[in-house]
mmCIF file of C-alpha atoms in Angstrom:
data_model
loop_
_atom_site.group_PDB
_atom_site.id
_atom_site.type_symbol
_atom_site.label_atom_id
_atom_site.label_comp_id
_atom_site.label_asym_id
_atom_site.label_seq_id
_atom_site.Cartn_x
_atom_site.Cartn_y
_atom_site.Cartn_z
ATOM 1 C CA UNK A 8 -28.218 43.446 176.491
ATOM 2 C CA UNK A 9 -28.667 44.213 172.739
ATOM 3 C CA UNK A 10 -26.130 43.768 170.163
ATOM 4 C CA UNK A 11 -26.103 47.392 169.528
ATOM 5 C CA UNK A 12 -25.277 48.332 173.255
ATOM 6 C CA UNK A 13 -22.449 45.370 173.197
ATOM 7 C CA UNK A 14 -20.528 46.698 170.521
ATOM 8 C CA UNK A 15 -21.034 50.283 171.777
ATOM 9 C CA UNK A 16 -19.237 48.515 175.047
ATOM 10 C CA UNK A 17 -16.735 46.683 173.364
ATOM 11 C CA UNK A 18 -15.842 50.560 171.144
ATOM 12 C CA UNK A 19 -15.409 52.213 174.544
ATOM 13 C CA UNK A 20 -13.099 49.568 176.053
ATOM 14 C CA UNK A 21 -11.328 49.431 173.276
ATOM 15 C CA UNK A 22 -11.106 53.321 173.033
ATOM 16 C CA UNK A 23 -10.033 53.300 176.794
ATOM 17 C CA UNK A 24 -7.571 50.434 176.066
ATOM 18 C CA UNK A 25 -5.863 52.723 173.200
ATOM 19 C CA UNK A 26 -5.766 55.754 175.719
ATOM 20 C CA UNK A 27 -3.716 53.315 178.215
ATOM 21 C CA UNK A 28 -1.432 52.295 175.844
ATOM 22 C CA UNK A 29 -0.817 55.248 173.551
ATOM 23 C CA UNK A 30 0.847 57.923 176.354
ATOM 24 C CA UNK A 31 2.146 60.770 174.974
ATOM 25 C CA UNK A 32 4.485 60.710 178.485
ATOM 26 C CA UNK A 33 6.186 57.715 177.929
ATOM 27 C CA UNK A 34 9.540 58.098 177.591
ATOM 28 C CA UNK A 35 11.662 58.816 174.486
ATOM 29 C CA UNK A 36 13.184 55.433 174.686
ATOM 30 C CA UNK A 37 9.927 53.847 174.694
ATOM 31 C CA UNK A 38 8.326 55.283 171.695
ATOM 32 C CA UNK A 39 11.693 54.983 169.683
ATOM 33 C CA UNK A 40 11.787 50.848 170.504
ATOM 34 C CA UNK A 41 8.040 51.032 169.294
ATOM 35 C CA UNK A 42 8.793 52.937 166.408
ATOM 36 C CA UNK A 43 11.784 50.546 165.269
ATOM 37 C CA UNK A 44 9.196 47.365 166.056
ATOM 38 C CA UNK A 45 6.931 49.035 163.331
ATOM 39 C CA UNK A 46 9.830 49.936 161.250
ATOM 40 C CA UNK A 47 10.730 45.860 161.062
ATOM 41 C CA UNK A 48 6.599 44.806 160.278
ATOM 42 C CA UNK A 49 7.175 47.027 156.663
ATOM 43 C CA UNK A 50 8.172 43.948 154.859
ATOM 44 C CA UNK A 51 11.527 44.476 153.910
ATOM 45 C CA UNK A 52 12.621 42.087 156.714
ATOM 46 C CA UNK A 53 10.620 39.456 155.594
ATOM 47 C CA UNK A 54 12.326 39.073 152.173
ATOM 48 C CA UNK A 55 15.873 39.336 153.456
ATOM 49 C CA UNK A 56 14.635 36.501 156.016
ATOM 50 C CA UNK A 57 13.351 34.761 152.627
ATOM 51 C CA UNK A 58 16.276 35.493 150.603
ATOM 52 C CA UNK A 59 18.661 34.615 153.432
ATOM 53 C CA UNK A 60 16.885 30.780 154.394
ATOM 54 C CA UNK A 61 16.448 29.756 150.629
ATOM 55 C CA UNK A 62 20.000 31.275 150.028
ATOM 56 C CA UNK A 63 22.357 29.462 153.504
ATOM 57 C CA UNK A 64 19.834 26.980 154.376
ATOM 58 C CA UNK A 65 20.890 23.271 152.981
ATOM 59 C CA UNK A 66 18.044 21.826 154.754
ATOM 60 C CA UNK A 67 15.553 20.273 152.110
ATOM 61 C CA UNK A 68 12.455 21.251 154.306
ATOM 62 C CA UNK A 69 13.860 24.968 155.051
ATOM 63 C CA UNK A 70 13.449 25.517 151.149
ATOM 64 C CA UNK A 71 9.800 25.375 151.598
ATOM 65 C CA UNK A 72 10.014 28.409 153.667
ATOM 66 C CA UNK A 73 10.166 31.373 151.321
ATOM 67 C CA UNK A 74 7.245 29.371 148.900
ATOM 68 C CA UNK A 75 4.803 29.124 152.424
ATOM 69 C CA UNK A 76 5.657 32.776 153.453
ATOM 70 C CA UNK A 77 5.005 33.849 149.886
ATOM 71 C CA UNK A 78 1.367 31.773 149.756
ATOM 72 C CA UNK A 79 0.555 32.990 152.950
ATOM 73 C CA UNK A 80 0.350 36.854 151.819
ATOM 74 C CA UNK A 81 -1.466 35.065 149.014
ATOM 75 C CA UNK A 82 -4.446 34.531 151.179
ATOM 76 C CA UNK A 83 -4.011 36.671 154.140
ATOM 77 C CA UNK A 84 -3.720 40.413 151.590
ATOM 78 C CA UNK A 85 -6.837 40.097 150.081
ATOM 79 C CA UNK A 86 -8.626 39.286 152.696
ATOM 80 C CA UNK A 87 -7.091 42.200 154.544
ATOM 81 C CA UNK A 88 -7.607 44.345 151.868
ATOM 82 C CA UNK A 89 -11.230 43.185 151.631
ATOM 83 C CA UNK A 90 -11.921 44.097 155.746
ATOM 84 C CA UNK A 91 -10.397 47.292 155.383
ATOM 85 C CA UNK A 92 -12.512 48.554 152.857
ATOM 86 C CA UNK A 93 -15.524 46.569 154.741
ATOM 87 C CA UNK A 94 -15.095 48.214 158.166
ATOM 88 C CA UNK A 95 -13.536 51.407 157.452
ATOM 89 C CA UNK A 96 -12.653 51.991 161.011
ATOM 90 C CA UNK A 97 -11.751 55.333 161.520
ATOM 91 C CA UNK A 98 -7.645 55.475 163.289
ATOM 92 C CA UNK A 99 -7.351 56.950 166.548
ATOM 93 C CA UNK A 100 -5.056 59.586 165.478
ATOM 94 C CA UNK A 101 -7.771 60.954 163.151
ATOM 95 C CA UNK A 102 -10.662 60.364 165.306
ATOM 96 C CA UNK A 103 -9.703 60.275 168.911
ATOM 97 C CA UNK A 104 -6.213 62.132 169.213
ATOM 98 C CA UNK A 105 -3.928 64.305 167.149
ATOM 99 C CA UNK A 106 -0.809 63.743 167.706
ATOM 100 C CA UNK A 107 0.404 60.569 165.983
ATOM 101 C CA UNK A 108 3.978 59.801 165.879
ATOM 102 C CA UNK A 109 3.851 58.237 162.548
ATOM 103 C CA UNK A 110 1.591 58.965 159.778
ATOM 104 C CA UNK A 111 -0.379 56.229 158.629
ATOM 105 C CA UNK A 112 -0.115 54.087 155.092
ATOM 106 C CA UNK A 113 -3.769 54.517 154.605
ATOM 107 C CA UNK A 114 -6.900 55.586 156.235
ATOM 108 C CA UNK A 115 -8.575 52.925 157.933
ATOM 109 C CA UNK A 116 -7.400 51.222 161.079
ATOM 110 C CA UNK A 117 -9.085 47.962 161.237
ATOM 111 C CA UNK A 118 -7.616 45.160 160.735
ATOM 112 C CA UNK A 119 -4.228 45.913 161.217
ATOM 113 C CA UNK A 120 -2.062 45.087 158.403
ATOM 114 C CA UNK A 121 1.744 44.983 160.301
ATOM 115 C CA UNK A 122 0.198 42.584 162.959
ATOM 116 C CA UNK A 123 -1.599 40.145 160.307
ATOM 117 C CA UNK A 124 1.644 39.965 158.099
ATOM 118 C CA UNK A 125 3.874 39.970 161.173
ATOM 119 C CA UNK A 126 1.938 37.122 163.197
ATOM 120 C CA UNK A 127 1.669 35.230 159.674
ATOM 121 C CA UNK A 128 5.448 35.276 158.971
ATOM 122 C CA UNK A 129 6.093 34.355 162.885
ATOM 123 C CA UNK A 130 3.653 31.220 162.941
ATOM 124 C CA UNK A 131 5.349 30.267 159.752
ATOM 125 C CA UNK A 132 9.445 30.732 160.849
ATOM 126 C CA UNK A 133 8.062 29.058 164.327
ATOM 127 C CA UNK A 134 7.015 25.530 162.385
ATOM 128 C CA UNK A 135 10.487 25.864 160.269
ATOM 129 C CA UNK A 136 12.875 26.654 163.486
ATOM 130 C CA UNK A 137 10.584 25.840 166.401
ATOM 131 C CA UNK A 138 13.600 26.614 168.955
ATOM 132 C CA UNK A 139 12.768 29.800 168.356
ATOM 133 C CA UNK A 140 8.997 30.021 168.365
ATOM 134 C CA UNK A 141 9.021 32.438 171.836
ATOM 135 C CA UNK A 142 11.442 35.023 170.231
ATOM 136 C CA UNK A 143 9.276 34.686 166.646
ATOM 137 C CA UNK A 144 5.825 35.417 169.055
ATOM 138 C CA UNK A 145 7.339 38.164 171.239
ATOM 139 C CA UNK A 146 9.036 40.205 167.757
ATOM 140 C CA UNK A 147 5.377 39.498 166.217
ATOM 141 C CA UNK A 148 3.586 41.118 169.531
ATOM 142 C CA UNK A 149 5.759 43.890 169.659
ATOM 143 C CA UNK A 150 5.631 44.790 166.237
ATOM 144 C CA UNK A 151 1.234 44.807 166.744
ATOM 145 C CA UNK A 152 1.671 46.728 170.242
ATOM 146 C CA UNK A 153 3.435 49.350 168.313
ATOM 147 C CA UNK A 154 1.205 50.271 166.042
ATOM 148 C CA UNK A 155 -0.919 51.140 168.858
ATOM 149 C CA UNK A 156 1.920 52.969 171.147
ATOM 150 C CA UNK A 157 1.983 54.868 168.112
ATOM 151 C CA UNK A 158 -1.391 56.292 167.538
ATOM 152 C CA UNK A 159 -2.534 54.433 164.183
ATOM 153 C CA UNK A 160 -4.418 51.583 165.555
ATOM 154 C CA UNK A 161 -7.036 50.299 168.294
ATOM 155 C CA UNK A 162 -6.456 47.638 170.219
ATOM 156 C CA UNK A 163 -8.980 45.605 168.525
ATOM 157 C CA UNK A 164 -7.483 46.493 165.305
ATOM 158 C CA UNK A 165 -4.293 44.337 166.346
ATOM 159 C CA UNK A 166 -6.178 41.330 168.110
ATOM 160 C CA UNK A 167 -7.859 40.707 164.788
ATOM 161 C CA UNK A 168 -4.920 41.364 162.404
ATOM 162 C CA UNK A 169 -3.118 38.687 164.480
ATOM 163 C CA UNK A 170 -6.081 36.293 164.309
ATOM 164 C CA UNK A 171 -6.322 37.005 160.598
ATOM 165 C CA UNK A 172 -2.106 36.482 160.105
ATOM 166 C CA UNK A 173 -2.099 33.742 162.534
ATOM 167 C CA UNK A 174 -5.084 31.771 160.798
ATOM 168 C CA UNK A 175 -3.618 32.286 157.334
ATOM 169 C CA UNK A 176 0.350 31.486 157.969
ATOM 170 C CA UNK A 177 -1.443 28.294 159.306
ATOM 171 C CA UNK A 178 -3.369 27.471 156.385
ATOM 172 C CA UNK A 179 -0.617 28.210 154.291
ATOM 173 C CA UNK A 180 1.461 25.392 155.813
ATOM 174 C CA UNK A 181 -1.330 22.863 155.821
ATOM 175 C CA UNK A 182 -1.040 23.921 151.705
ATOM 176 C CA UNK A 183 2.921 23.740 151.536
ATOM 177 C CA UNK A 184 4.421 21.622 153.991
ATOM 178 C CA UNK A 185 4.363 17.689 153.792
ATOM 179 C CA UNK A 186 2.767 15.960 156.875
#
């Protein structure tokens, strides 16, 4: 099989994928818990969670925290910046159905932006308070799966916004935190 026919493949699943997940049926309930998931990937939570670990936290190492969060968007914006405008990928809700239940920041899908900035803030509050790293994950998950319960983005748009977040909130505490 040629590349060409592979990534034709790997469009179509992800296409069917988005179909699966983004069900104009589901219940109201559904797409409001989706829509508050998004709501809390905006980035308003992420500087009360700054402001509110630099501000109670007495723990030496928990000061580190808001400095790592702050150099991870340091690396991981540009570089999403830099793919969108590379890949201009097309969102579902302009190219595949109409009915959207938010309306997009921009106009290109991939990567997504919520999932790279919400997986980079969870791998980083996960090294800080690692009793917590399932509930961190799951928030960061739901926050990607909403963007695509809600029409904006593929599938593949999320997987690769959380590799991207994931890969940079780990460099950024190889830069920040002491071994």
């Amino acid at each position: 099989m040629n590349n060409n026919n592979m990534f034709k493949r790997a469009a179509l699943l992800d296409e069917q994928l988005f179909l699966t997940l983004f069900n104009c049926n589901s219940p109201r309930w559904f797409k409001t818990m989706a829509f508050g998931l998004s709501k809390s990937g905006d980035g308003g939570l992420y500087i009360l969670v700054c402001l509110a670990v630099w501000w109670l936290s007495n723990n030496e190492q928990h000061q580190l925290l808001p400095v790592t969060i702050l150099i991870g968007f340091a690396i991981e914006r540009p570089i999403y910046l830099l793919a969108k405008k590379r890949f201009a990928r097309i969102r579902p809700c302009d190219c595949l159905v109409t009915n959207a239940y938010i309306v997009p920041s921009d106009k290109f899908s991939l990567p997504s932006g919520h999932s790279a900035a919400a997986f980079l803030v969870a791998i980083i509050l996960s090294h800080f308070f690692p009793e917590y790293v399932w509930l961190f994950l799951s928030w960061a998950g739901g926050v990607a799966l909403s963007r695509v319960v809600l029409g904006v983005h593929f599938p593949a748009d999320i997987i690769i916004g959380a590799l991207i977040g994931s890969s940079c909130g780990l460099l950024a505490l190889a830069l920040v935190v002491p071994v």
